[in-house]
XYZ file of C-alpha atoms in Angstrom:
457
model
C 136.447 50.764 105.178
C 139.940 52.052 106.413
C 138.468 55.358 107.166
C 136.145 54.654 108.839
C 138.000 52.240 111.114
C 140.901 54.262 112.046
C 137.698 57.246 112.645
C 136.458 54.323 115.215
C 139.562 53.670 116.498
C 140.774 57.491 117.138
C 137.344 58.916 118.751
C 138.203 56.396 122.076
C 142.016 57.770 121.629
C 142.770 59.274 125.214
C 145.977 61.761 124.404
C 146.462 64.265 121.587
C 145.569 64.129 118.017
C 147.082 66.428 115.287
C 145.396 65.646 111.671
C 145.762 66.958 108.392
C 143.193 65.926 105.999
C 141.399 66.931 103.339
C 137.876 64.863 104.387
C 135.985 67.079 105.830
C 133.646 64.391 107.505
C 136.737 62.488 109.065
C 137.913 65.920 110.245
C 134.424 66.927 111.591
C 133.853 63.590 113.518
C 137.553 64.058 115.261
C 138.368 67.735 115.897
C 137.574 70.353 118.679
C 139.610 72.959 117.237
C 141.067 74.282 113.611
C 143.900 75.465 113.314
C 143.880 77.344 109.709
C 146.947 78.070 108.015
C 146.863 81.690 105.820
C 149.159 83.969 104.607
C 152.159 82.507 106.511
C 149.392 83.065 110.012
C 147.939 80.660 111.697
C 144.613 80.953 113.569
C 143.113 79.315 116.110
C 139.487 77.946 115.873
C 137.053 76.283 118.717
C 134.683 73.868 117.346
C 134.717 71.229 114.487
C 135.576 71.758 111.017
C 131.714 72.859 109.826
C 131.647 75.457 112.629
C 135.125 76.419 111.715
C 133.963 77.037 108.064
C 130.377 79.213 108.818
C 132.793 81.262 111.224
C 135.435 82.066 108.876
C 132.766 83.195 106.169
C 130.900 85.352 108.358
C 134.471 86.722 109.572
C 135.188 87.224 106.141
C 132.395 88.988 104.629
C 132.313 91.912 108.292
C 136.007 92.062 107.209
C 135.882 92.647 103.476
C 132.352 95.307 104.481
C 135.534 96.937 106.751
C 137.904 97.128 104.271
C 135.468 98.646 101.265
C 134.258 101.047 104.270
C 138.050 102.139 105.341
C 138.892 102.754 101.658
C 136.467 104.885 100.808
C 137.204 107.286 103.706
C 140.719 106.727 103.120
C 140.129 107.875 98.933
C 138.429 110.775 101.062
C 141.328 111.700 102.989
C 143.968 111.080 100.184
C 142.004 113.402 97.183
C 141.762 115.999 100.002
C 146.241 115.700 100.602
C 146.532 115.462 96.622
C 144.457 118.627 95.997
C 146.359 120.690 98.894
C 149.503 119.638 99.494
C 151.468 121.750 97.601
C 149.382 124.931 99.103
C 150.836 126.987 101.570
C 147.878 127.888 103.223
C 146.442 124.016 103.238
C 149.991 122.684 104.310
C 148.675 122.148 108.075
C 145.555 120.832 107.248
C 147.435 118.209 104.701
C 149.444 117.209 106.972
C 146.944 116.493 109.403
C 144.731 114.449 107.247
C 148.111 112.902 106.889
C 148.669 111.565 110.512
C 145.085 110.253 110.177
C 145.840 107.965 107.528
C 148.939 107.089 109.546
C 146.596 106.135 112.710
C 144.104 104.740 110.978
C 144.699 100.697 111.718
C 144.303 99.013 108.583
C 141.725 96.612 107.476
C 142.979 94.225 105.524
C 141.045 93.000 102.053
C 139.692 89.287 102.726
C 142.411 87.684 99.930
C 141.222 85.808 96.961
C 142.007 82.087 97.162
C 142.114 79.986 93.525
C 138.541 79.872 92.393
C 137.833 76.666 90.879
C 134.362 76.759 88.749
C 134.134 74.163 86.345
C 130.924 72.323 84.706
C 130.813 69.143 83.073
C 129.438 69.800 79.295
C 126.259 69.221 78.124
C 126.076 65.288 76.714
C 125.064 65.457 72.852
C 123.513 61.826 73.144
C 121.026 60.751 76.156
C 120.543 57.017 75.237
C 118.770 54.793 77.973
C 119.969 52.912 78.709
C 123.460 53.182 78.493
C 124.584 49.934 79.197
C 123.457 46.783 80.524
C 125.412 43.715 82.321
C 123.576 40.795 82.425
C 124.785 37.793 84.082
C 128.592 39.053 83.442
C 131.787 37.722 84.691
C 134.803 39.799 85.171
C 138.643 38.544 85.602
C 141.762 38.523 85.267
C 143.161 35.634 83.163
C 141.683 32.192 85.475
C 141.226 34.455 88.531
C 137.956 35.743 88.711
C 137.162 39.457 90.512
C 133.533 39.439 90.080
C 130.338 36.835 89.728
C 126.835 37.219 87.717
C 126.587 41.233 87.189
C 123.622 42.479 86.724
C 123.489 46.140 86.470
C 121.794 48.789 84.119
C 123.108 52.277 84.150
C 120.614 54.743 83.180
C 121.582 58.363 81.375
C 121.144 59.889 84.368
C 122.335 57.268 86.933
C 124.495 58.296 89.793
C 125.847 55.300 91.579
C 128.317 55.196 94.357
C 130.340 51.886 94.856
C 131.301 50.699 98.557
C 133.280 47.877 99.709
C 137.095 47.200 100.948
C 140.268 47.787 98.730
C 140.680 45.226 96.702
C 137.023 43.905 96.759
C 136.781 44.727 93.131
C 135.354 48.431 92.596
C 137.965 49.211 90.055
C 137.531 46.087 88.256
C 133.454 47.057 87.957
C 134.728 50.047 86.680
C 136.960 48.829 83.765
C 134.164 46.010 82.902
C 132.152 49.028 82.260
C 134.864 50.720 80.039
C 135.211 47.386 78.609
C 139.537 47.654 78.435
C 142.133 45.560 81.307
C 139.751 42.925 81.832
C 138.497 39.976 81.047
C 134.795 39.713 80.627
C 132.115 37.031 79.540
C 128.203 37.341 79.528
C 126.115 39.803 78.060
C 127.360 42.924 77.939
C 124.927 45.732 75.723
C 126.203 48.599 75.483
C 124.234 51.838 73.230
C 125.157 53.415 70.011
C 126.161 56.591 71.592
C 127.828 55.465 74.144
C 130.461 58.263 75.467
C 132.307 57.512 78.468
C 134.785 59.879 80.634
C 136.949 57.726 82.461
C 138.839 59.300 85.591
C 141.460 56.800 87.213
C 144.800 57.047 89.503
C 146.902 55.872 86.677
C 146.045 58.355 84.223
C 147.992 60.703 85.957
C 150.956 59.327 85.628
C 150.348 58.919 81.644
C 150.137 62.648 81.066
C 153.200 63.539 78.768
C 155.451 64.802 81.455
C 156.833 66.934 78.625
C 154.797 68.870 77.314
C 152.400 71.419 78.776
C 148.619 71.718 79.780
C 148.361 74.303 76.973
C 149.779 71.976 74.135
C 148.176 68.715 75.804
C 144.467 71.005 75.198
C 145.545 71.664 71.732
C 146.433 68.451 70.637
C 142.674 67.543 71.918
C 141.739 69.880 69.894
C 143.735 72.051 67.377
C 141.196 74.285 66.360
C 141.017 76.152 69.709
C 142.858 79.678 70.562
C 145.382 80.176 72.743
C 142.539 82.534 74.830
C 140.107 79.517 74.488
C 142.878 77.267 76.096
C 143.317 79.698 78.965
C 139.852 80.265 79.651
C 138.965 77.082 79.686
C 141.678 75.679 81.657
C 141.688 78.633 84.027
C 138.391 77.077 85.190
C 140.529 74.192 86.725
C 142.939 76.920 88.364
C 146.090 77.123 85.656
C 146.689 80.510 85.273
C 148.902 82.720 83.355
C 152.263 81.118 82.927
C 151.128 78.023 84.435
C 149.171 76.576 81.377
C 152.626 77.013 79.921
C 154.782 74.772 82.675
C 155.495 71.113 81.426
C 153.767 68.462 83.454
C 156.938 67.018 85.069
C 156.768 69.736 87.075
C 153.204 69.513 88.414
C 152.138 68.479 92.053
C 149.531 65.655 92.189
C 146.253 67.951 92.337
C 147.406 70.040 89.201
C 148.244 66.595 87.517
C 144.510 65.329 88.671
C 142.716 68.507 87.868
C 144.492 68.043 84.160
C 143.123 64.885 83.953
C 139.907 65.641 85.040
C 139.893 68.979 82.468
C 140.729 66.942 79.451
C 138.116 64.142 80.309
C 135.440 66.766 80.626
C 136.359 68.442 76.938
C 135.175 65.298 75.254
C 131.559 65.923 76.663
C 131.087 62.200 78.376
C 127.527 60.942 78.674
C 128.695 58.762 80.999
C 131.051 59.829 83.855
C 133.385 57.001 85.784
C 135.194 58.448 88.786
C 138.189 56.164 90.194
C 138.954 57.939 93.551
C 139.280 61.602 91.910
C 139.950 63.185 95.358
C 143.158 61.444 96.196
C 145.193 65.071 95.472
C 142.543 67.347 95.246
C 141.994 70.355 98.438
C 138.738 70.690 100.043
C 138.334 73.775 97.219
C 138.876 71.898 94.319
C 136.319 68.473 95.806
C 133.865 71.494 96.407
C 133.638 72.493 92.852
C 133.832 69.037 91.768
C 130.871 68.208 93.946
C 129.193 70.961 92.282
C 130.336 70.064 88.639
C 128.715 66.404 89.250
C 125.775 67.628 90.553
C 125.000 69.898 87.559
C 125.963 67.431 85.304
C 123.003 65.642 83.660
C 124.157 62.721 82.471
C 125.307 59.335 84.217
C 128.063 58.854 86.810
C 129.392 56.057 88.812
C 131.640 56.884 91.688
C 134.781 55.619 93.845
C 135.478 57.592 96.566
C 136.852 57.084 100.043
C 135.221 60.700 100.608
C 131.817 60.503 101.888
C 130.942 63.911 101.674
C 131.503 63.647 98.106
C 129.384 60.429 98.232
C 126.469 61.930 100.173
C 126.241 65.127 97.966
C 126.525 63.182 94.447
C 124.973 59.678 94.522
C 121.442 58.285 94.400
C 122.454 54.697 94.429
C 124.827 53.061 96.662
C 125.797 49.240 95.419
C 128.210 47.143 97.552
C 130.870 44.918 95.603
C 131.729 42.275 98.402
C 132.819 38.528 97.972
C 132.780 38.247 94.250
C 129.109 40.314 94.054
C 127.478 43.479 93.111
C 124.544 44.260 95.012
C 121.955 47.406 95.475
C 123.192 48.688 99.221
C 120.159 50.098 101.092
C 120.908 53.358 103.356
C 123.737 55.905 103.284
C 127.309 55.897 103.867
C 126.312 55.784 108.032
C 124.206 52.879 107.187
C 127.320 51.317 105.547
C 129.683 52.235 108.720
C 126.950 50.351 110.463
C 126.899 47.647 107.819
C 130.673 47.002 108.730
C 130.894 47.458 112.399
C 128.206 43.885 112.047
C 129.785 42.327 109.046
C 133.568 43.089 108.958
C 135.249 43.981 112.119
C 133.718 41.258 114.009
C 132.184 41.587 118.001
C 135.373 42.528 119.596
C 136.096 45.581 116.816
C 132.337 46.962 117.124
C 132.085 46.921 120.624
C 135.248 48.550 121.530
C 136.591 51.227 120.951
C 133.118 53.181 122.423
C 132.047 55.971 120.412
C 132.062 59.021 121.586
C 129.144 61.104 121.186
C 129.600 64.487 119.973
C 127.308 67.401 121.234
C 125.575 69.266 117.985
C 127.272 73.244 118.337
C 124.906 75.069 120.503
C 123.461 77.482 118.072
C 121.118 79.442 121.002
C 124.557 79.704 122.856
C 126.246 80.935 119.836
C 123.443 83.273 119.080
C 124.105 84.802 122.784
C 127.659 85.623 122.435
C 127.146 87.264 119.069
C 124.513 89.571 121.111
C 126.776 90.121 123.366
C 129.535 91.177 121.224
C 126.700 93.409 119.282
C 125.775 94.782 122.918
C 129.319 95.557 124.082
C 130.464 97.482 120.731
C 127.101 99.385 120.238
C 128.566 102.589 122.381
C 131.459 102.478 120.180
C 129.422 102.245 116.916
C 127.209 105.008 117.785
C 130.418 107.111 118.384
C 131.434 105.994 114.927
C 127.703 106.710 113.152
C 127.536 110.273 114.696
C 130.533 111.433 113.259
C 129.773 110.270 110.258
C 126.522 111.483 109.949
C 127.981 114.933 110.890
C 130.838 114.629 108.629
C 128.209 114.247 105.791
C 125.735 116.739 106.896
C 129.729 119.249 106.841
C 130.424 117.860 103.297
C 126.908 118.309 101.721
C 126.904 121.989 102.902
C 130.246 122.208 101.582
C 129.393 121.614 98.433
C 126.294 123.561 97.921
C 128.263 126.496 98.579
C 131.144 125.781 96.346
C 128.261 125.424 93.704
C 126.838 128.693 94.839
C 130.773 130.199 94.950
C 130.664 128.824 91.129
C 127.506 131.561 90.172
C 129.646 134.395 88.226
C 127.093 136.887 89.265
C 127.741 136.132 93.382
C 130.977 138.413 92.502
C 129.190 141.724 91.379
C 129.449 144.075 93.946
C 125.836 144.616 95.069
C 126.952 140.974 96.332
C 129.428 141.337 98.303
C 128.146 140.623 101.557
C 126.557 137.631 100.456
C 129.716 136.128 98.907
C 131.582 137.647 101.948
C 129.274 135.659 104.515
C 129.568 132.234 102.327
C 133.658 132.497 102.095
C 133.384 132.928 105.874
C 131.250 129.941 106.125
C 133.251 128.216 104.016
C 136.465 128.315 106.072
C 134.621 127.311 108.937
C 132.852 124.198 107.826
C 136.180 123.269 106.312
C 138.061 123.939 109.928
C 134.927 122.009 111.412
C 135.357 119.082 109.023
C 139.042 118.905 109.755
C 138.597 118.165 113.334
C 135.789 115.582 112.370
C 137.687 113.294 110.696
C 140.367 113.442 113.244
C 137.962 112.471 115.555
C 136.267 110.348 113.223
C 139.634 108.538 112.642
C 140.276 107.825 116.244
C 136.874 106.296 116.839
C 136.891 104.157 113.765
C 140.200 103.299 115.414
C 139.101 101.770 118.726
C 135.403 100.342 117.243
C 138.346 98.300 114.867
C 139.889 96.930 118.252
C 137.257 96.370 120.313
C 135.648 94.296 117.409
C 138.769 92.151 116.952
C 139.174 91.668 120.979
C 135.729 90.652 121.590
C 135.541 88.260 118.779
C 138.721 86.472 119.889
C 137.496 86.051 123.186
C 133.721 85.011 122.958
C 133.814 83.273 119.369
C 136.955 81.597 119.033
């Protein structure tokens, strides 16, 4: 509810806003430009945070088809200044291919961030239903939370729970777990009945002594020490990490524990208590993805409604004391406020400003017109290589033919004379090529980098 108010509240802001924030809707809804943090750089961005993101992959993947395209001709140029180096009559030529390489303005491999890829296991038990409330009361000693529940979670529910802090979305949570509250009615709950609880306060239970590796064991002693690190390298601890005692842990590494040792036990039914609190847009990615491969039950908290939207089926509202089926989306429930909870005053001011959608014809124009303005350079580019190839492919049908014993007799002579002399000259030929080639590859490099900065960012 607090998210979306202050969202209200900062779209009619008049001066500057500078947010960091890992909700990628609350972001969208606010920005006009990203500024992205990487490798001690930071770039600038036009645009919200989704146009942000399909521009920095596509950015991405022309760099890394760069880089794999520069190192080949670079292995080219570096076998050819290992072979003749050392050789007198090469030296110059070396040495040239040399000062390429020195010219050559390097392309820089797109860097590999963490990967997080993790699944949720495969339930061994699909009882439905899994459990039933019927006419339930939940509270805490004489102070009652929540009225009449009546809820049935299926095996392969997936139920999102809205309402205020405080309204009593934890508490349906616990009732469910069946622990820290008090409950009366009927409550029927299935033989196989395996829940995965994720909550806030389990973090701070973690032994703060001991490690992620010994924590896994103790779960379960028969693994391997490769078994530990391939499972937990799923949730990003790698080498020496799985090792590091859990004092020492930030609050996503201390969530993404949590959330690894809940998954080992292979929970039919999953209970989510605000898991995003610590985690980066990376790790709530693969988490959305984990959830929605999973195919048993889960019932989620979140104040993220991307994570909501992606996950859930269900929506049910806990508000005054009840639990009730919510019709709609997490939009519908911003509208569902602005009538209900904020009162005339609150919805009515301050005005919401309406965002255009990101012109995708206009977008589609400028990347024409980048493709347009380095075409002359690219062709530049495409006929040297095409020559250099056409050089190299000659090149090496007459070192096969130089490899024919008999091509040395001397009723051969002038044959072997005539391809020694071709030889030398193909190989002078290809010299000045890649010089050229070098150069060109050079400016197209530029050009591409200046004309992206000015008509896409």
């Amino acid at each position: 509810d607090a998210v979306f108010w202050l969202e209200s509240y900062l779209k009619s802001y008049p001066g500057t806003l500078i947010v960091i924030s890992h909700d990628r809707d609350f972001i969208d809804a606010l920005v006009t430009r990203v500024l992205h943090f990487d490798q001690g750089q930071i770039k600038s961005y036009s645009g919200y945070y989704s146009q942000f993101i399909r521009i920095k992959a596509e950015q991405d993947l022309l760099q890394s088809k760069q880089f794999e395209k520069q190192q080949a001709k670079v292995k080219h140029l570096q076998s050819f200044i290992d072979r003749f180096k050392a050789k007198a009559s090469k030296a110059k030529q070396a040495q040239s291919r040399v000062k390429a390489l020195e010219r050559m303005a390097t392309v820089e491999n797109v860097r590999v961030r963490e990967q997080f890829s993790f699944d949720f296991f495969e339930p061994l038990h699909k009882p439905d239903p899994l459990i039933q409330f019927n006419h339930c009361r939940a509270s805490y000693g004489e102070v009652a939370v929540l009225n009449d529940i009546h809820l049935s979670l299926r095996c392969d529910s997936r139920i999102g729970l809205l309402g205020r802090n405080g309204a009593g979305k934890s508490t349906l949570l616990k009732a469910i777990v069946g622990t820290e509250v008090d409950l009366s009615g009927d409550r029927e709950v299935c033989k196989h009945l395996n829940i995965g609880y994720f909550a806030q306060h389990q973090l701070e239970q973690l032994n703060a002594d001991e490690s992620a590796f010994s924590q896994m064991q103790k779960l379960d002693p028969n693994l391997t020490e490769q078994q530990v690190r391939n499972y937990l390298g799923g949730f990003a601890f790698n080498g020496d990490k799985v090792f590091a005692k859990v004092q020492s842990f930030s609050g996503g590494e201390k969530a993404r524990l949590v959330l690894a040792l809940m998954i080992y036990n292979k929970p039919n039914l999953i209970l989510l208590d605000e898991p995003t609190n610590h985690l980066d847009m990376e790790m709530r990615d693969a988490l959305t993805m984990a959830i929605q491969n999973f195919s048993g039950a889960v019932v989620v908290i979140s104040h993220d409604r991307y994570l909501l939207d992606a996950t859930v089926d269900e929506l049910f509202l806990i508000d005054s004391g009840q639990v009730t089926p919510f019709e709609g989306d997490t939009q519908a429930y911003y509208q569902w406020l602005r009538q209900n909870r904020w009162g005339k005053d609150v919805s009515e001011t301050p005005k919401e400003t309406v965002k255009a959608e990101p012109d995708r014809k206009q977008q589609k124009q400028l990347e024409a017109k980048i493709r347009q303005q380095l075409s002359p350079f690219k062709k530049v580019v495409d006929k040297f290589e095409s020559h250099i190839q056409q050089l190299e492919t000659r090149l090496a049908n007459i070192e096969q033919a130089l490899a024919d014993v008999t091509l040395y007799e001397d009723t051969r002579k002038a044959e072997l004379t005539d391809l020694l002399s071709e030889q030398a000259t193909l190989r002078s030929e290809l010299l000045q090529l890649e010089d050229k080639w070098a150069e060109a590859q050079e400016t197209l490099e530029q050009k591409t980098t200046e004309l992206n900065r000015e008509l896409l960012l």
